[in-house]
Amino acid sequence: MILLDRVTKVYNRTNTALDRVSIHVEAKEFVIIIGTSGAGKSTLLKLLTKEERPTGGKIVVGGLDYDKLQDKDIPLVRRKIGVVFQDFKLLPNRNVFENVAFALEIVGYGNGEIKHTVPRVLDIVGLKGKEKSMPLELSGGERQRVAIARAIVRQPKILIADEPTGNLDPKHAWDVIKVLEKVNRYGTTVLLTTHNKDIVNKLKRRVITLKDGRVVSDRANAEYKQV
Ligand code: ADP
C-alpha cells in the first residue's frame, strides 16, 4: 500500500530532514510513527500527501509511483489519502453536517448523495445527533471526530492522523483513538503520529521510530521506547 525506498529529503544544505528512509506498509495495517520534535515525522507525511517532493528515493502509494505523477494527478493522490491534524482545521461557520458535506461538495457530489453519505459517516465516528452543532459548541474530542469523518467520507484507502490527540485530554484522546481503530477495522490503512506514550503502549501496534531523519526502529506489537 505504501512503499518508501531510501527516501531522502533535504530542505537546505545544512538540514537533512529524512535520510534514506525505507518503510513498507501493507494494506489495512495500523502503524504508529514516533520520534522527538524535528525527527522528520511531518516531512514523511508531507511526502506522502505530495505537499513536498523527495530529494531522492522512491515513493509508491496505492500503486501510484510518485516519480511518474504530474501535477494534474495530485487529486488521485488526495483521493487515496485522508488527513487529520492536531488542530482539526474545521470550518468555524459551518455546522457538523456541513463540515463533512464540504469535502463532497468540492468534488462535485450531488445533494442526494451527500444526504445519504454524511449521516453514515457521522454514525461511524459516534456523532449521530450532532449534525447541527457548530464546531465551537463541541468538545475537542468531538471536533477531532468531525475532522475524521470529513477525512474518511470519500473512503480513502489511507488515513493519516498527524498528532490527532495533541490538543486533547486523556479521555477525549482515547475516544479519538478508538475511532481510528474502528476506521482501521473497516479496512483503511492508518498512519498515526503521536507523542503520547500511554496511547502507544495501549495500542500495541507496529511502531516506527524516527530519529534525526532515520528509521532507528520498526517493531510489531511494540511499546513506547525513548531513543
Ligand atoms: P517532526 O515532524 O518529527 O517534528 P519535521 O519533519 O517537521 O519533524 O522536521 C524535520 C527537520 O526538517 C527539522 O530539522 C526541521 O527543522 C526541518 N524542516 C521541516 N520543514 C522544513 C522546511 N519547510 N524548510 C526547512 N527545514 C524544514
Tab-separated table of C-alpha atoms and ligand atoms in Angstrom:
chain	number	residue	atom	x	y	z
A	1	MET	CA	0.000	0.000	0.000
A	2	ILE	CA	2.801	2.394	0.961
A	3	LEU	CA	6.388	1.910	-0.133
A	4	LEU	CA	9.254	4.240	0.629
A	5	ASP	CA	12.586	3.135	-0.726
A	6	ARG	CA	15.636	5.031	0.521
A	7	VAL	CA	13.731	8.293	0.609
A	8	THR	CA	15.767	11.390	1.366
A	9	LYS	CA	14.532	14.928	1.883
A	10	VAL	CA	16.966	17.801	2.115
A	11	TYR	CA	15.370	21.208	2.665
A	12	ASN	CA	18.679	23.018	2.602
A	13	ARG	CA	22.325	22.078	2.713
A	14	THR	CA	22.627	22.061	6.477
A	15	ASN	CA	19.485	20.099	7.140
A	16	THR	CA	18.635	16.552	6.054
A	17	ALA	CA	15.067	16.024	7.249
A	18	LEU	CA	14.894	12.413	6.026
A	19	ASP	CA	17.887	10.235	5.312
A	20	ARG	CA	17.375	7.104	3.205
A	21	VAL	CA	14.129	6.092	4.878
A	22	SER	CA	12.746	2.732	3.757
A	23	ILE	CA	9.310	1.698	5.003
A	24	HIS	CA	6.787	-0.772	3.651
A	25	VAL	CA	3.226	-0.630	4.959
A	26	GLU	CA	0.717	-3.274	3.892
A	27	ALA	CA	-2.926	-2.513	3.180
A	28	LYS	CA	-5.034	-2.402	6.360
A	29	GLU	CA	-2.091	-2.005	8.707
A	30	PHE	CA	-2.199	0.368	11.673
A	31	VAL	CA	1.205	1.982	12.066
A	32	ILE	CA	2.372	4.446	14.696
A	33	ILE	CA	5.241	6.795	13.897
A	34	ILE	CA	7.077	8.293	16.828
A	35	GLY	CA	10.136	10.447	17.289
A	36	THR	CA	11.093	13.655	19.036
A	37	SER	CA	10.382	17.039	17.519
A	38	GLY	CA	12.448	17.524	14.373
A	39	ALA	CA	12.863	13.773	13.783
A	40	GLY	CA	11.195	14.014	10.369
A	41	LYS	CA	7.640	12.796	11.012
A	42	SER	CA	5.839	15.723	9.390
A	43	THR	CA	8.193	15.657	6.448
A	44	LEU	CA	7.439	11.981	5.909
A	45	LEU	CA	3.689	12.652	5.934
A	46	LYS	CA	4.065	15.655	3.606
A	47	LEU	CA	5.899	13.495	1.101
A	48	LEU	CA	3.034	11.003	1.168
A	49	THR	CA	0.429	13.714	0.559
A	50	LYS	CA	2.686	15.295	-2.075
A	51	GLU	CA	2.901	18.599	-0.266
A	52	GLU	CA	6.654	18.097	-0.536
A	53	ARG	CA	8.802	16.256	-3.027
A	54	PRO	CA	11.629	13.938	-2.033
A	55	THR	CA	15.204	14.847	-2.896
A	56	GLY	CA	15.936	11.204	-3.597
A	57	GLY	CA	14.437	7.733	-3.368
A	58	LYS	CA	11.215	6.170	-4.482
A	59	ILE	CA	7.654	6.512	-3.190
A	60	VAL	CA	4.772	4.327	-4.331
A	61	VAL	CA	1.339	4.690	-2.707
A	62	GLY	CA	-1.610	2.516	-3.687
A	63	GLY	CA	0.068	1.653	-6.981
A	64	LEU	CA	0.899	5.278	-7.829
A	65	ASP	CA	4.590	5.843	-8.471
A	66	TYR	CA	5.169	9.418	-7.305
A	67	ASP	CA	8.055	9.913	-9.769
A	68	LYS	CA	5.663	9.417	-12.645
A	69	LEU	CA	2.868	11.622	-11.365
A	70	GLN	CA	2.243	15.018	-12.847
A	71	ASP	CA	0.596	17.937	-11.110
A	72	LYS	CA	-2.707	17.062	-12.721
A	73	ASP	CA	-2.547	13.661	-10.989
A	74	ILE	CA	-2.384	15.123	-7.488
A	75	PRO	CA	-6.173	14.729	-6.993
A	76	LEU	CA	-5.638	10.984	-7.480
A	77	VAL	CA	-3.292	11.006	-4.503
A	78	ARG	CA	-5.632	13.134	-2.401
A	79	ARG	CA	-8.431	10.718	-3.196
A	80	LYS	CA	-6.421	7.853	-1.718
A	81	ILE	CA	-5.329	9.625	1.442
A	82	GLY	CA	-7.424	11.307	4.123
A	83	VAL	CA	-5.630	13.506	6.631
A	84	VAL	CA	-6.434	14.779	10.110
A	85	PHE	CA	-4.332	17.302	12.007
A	86	GLN	CA	-3.746	18.237	15.611
A	87	ASP	CA	-5.703	21.491	15.226
A	88	PHE	CA	-8.762	19.953	13.481
A	89	LYS	CA	-8.985	22.618	10.737
A	90	LEU	CA	-12.792	22.712	10.720
A	91	LEU	CA	-14.766	25.473	9.035
A	92	PRO	CA	-15.966	27.548	12.031
A	93	ASN	CA	-19.070	28.941	10.341
A	94	ARG	CA	-20.441	25.623	9.222
A	95	ASN	CA	-22.146	23.031	11.346
A	96	VAL	CA	-21.010	19.424	11.729
A	97	PHE	CA	-23.024	18.134	8.785
A	98	GLU	CA	-21.838	20.968	6.539
A	99	ASN	CA	-18.194	20.469	7.509
A	100	VAL	CA	-18.304	16.863	6.371
A	101	ALA	CA	-20.508	17.638	3.355
A	102	PHE	CA	-18.000	20.239	2.193
A	103	ALA	CA	-15.457	17.518	1.377
A	104	LEU	CA	-18.008	16.044	-1.036
A	105	GLU	CA	-19.301	19.336	-2.445
A	106	ILE	CA	-15.867	20.425	-3.632
A	107	VAL	CA	-15.522	17.289	-5.721
A	108	GLY	CA	-18.964	17.607	-7.231
A	109	TYR	CA	-21.188	15.193	-5.292
A	110	GLY	CA	-24.916	15.889	-5.640
A	111	ASN	CA	-27.269	16.717	-2.803
A	112	GLY	CA	-28.876	13.286	-2.707
A	113	GLU	CA	-25.554	11.540	-2.368
A	114	ILE	CA	-24.418	13.973	0.312
A	115	LYS	CA	-27.602	13.468	2.347
A	116	HIS	CA	-27.108	9.735	2.115
A	117	THR	CA	-23.383	9.597	2.859
A	118	VAL	CA	-22.749	12.183	5.588
A	119	PRO	CA	-25.072	10.666	8.259
A	120	ARG	CA	-23.487	7.251	7.745
A	121	VAL	CA	-20.023	8.637	8.356
A	122	LEU	CA	-21.130	10.673	11.380
A	123	ASP	CA	-22.559	7.484	12.794
A	124	ILE	CA	-19.196	5.715	12.400
A	125	VAL	CA	-17.397	8.427	14.374
A	126	GLY	CA	-20.098	8.495	17.065
A	127	LEU	CA	-21.592	11.906	16.265
A	128	LYS	CA	-25.115	10.962	15.306
A	129	GLY	CA	-27.445	13.691	16.591
A	130	LYS	CA	-24.736	16.390	16.456
A	131	GLU	CA	-25.344	17.284	12.800
A	132	LYS	CA	-26.498	20.819	13.542
A	133	SER	CA	-23.897	21.664	16.190
A	134	MET	CA	-21.316	24.287	15.375
A	135	PRO	CA	-17.634	23.435	15.946
A	136	LEU	CA	-17.382	25.839	18.889
A	137	GLU	CA	-20.220	24.017	20.664
A	138	LEU	CA	-18.283	20.753	20.613
A	139	SER	CA	-15.579	19.319	22.853
A	140	GLY	CA	-12.109	18.931	21.385
A	141	GLY	CA	-12.634	15.204	21.038
A	142	GLU	CA	-15.877	15.736	19.146
A	143	ARG	CA	-14.216	18.265	16.856
A	144	GLN	CA	-11.477	15.819	16.056
A	145	ARG	CA	-14.092	13.173	15.276
A	146	VAL	CA	-15.752	15.606	12.846
A	147	ALA	CA	-12.344	16.025	11.221
A	148	ILE	CA	-12.005	12.243	10.959
A	149	ALA	CA	-15.482	11.995	9.429
A	150	ARG	CA	-14.505	14.591	6.858
A	151	ALA	CA	-11.250	12.769	6.121
A	152	ILE	CA	-12.919	9.393	5.550
A	153	VAL	CA	-16.121	10.464	3.818
A	154	ARG	CA	-14.685	9.737	0.375
A	155	GLN	CA	-13.470	6.353	1.565
A	156	PRO	CA	-9.718	6.853	1.207
A	157	LYS	CA	-7.501	3.779	1.351
A	158	ILE	CA	-5.195	5.503	3.820
A	159	LEU	CA	-5.882	7.743	6.783
A	160	ILE	CA	-3.026	9.880	8.081
A	161	ALA	CA	-3.543	11.190	11.598
A	162	ASP	CA	-0.828	13.685	12.438
A	163	GLU	CA	-0.732	14.105	16.237
A	164	PRO	CA	-4.563	13.990	16.364
A	165	THR	CA	-4.717	13.851	20.156
A	166	GLY	CA	-2.142	16.576	20.815
A	167	ASN	CA	-4.780	19.068	21.992
A	168	LEU	CA	-6.980	16.631	23.891
A	169	ASP	CA	-7.278	15.425	27.466
A	170	PRO	CA	-6.775	11.676	28.016
A	171	LYS	CA	-10.435	10.705	27.834
A	172	HIS	CA	-11.135	12.547	24.606
A	173	ALA	CA	-7.817	11.420	23.197
A	174	TRP	CA	-8.805	7.839	23.748
A	175	ASP	CA	-12.238	8.386	22.118
A	176	VAL	CA	-10.418	9.630	19.031
A	177	ILE	CA	-8.016	6.678	19.033
A	178	LYS	CA	-10.937	4.259	19.282
A	179	VAL	CA	-12.455	5.856	16.187
A	180	LEU	CA	-9.144	5.431	14.352
A	181	GLU	CA	-9.149	1.757	15.328
A	182	LYS	CA	-12.691	1.400	14.050
A	183	VAL	CA	-11.807	3.045	10.737
A	184	ASN	CA	-8.877	0.633	10.527
A	185	ARG	CA	-11.144	-2.361	11.217
A	186	TYR	CA	-13.281	-1.241	8.289
A	187	GLY	CA	-10.225	-1.735	6.100
A	188	THR	CA	-8.446	1.620	5.982
A	189	THR	CA	-4.679	1.734	6.440
A	190	VAL	CA	-3.924	4.097	9.337
A	191	LEU	CA	-0.721	6.056	9.935
A	192	LEU	CA	-0.677	7.778	13.308
A	193	THR	CA	1.977	10.104	14.682
A	194	THR	CA	1.894	10.752	18.388
A	195	HIS	CA	3.980	11.808	21.371
A	196	ASN	CA	1.601	10.080	23.734
A	197	LYS	CA	3.336	7.186	25.451
A	198	ASP	CA	0.159	5.777	27.021
A	199	ILE	CA	-1.588	5.604	23.669
A	200	VAL	CA	1.356	3.816	22.059
A	201	ASN	CA	1.563	1.321	24.921
A	202	LYS	CA	-2.165	0.620	24.947
A	203	LEU	CA	-2.450	0.200	21.205
A	204	LYS	CA	0.391	-2.327	20.915
A	205	ARG	CA	0.734	-1.829	17.181
A	206	ARG	CA	3.631	-1.597	14.791
A	207	VAL	CA	5.789	1.314	15.911
A	208	ILE	CA	8.302	3.026	13.628
A	209	THR	CA	10.722	5.328	15.405
A	210	LEU	CA	12.421	8.175	13.557
A	211	LYS	CA	15.484	9.936	14.865
A	212	ASP	CA	17.378	12.652	13.009
A	213	GLY	CA	15.617	11.668	9.795
A	214	ARG	CA	16.390	7.964	10.024
A	215	VAL	CA	14.345	4.917	10.942
A	216	VAL	CA	16.020	3.692	14.118
A	217	SER	CA	13.471	1.013	14.932
A	218	ASP	CA	10.478	-0.665	13.328
A	219	ARG	CA	8.755	-3.214	15.532
A	220	ALA	CA	5.413	-5.036	15.643
A	221	ASN	CA	3.218	-5.035	18.800
A	222	ALA	CA	5.580	-2.548	20.277
A	223	GLU	CA	5.675	-0.302	23.294
A	224	TYR	CA	6.992	3.220	23.502
A	225	LYS	CA	10.752	3.434	23.742
A	226	GLN	CA	12.697	6.634	24.119
A	227	VAL	CA	15.592	6.932	21.672
B	1	ADP	P1	8.869	16.371	13.141
B	1	ADP	O1	7.544	16.373	12.444
B	1	ADP	O2	9.301	15.000	13.557
B	1	ADP	O3	8.928	17.362	14.265
B	1	ADP	P2	9.857	17.673	10.740
B	1	ADP	O4	9.624	16.782	9.610
B	1	ADP	O5	8.928	18.815	10.949
B	1	ADP	O6	9.984	16.813	12.078
B	1	ADP	O7	11.317	18.299	10.616
B	1	ADP	C1	12.477	17.542	10.295
B	1	ADP	C2	13.634	18.521	10.060
B	1	ADP	O8	13.397	19.254	8.867
B	1	ADP	C3	13.794	19.537	11.173
B	1	ADP	O9	15.179	19.766	11.354
B	1	ADP	C4	13.102	20.767	10.615
B	1	ADP	O10	13.675	21.943	11.124
B	1	ADP	C5	13.371	20.647	9.126
B	1	ADP	N1	12.293	21.243	8.315
B	1	ADP	C6	10.994	20.876	8.299
B	1	ADP	N2	10.291	21.603	7.413
B	1	ADP	C7	11.176	22.438	6.824
B	1	ADP	C8	11.085	23.456	5.816
B	1	ADP	N3	9.918	23.721	5.202
B	1	ADP	N4	12.214	24.122	5.480
B	1	ADP	C9	13.388	23.846	6.071
B	1	ADP	N5	13.560	22.908	7.033
B	1	ADP	C10	12.467	22.210	7.415
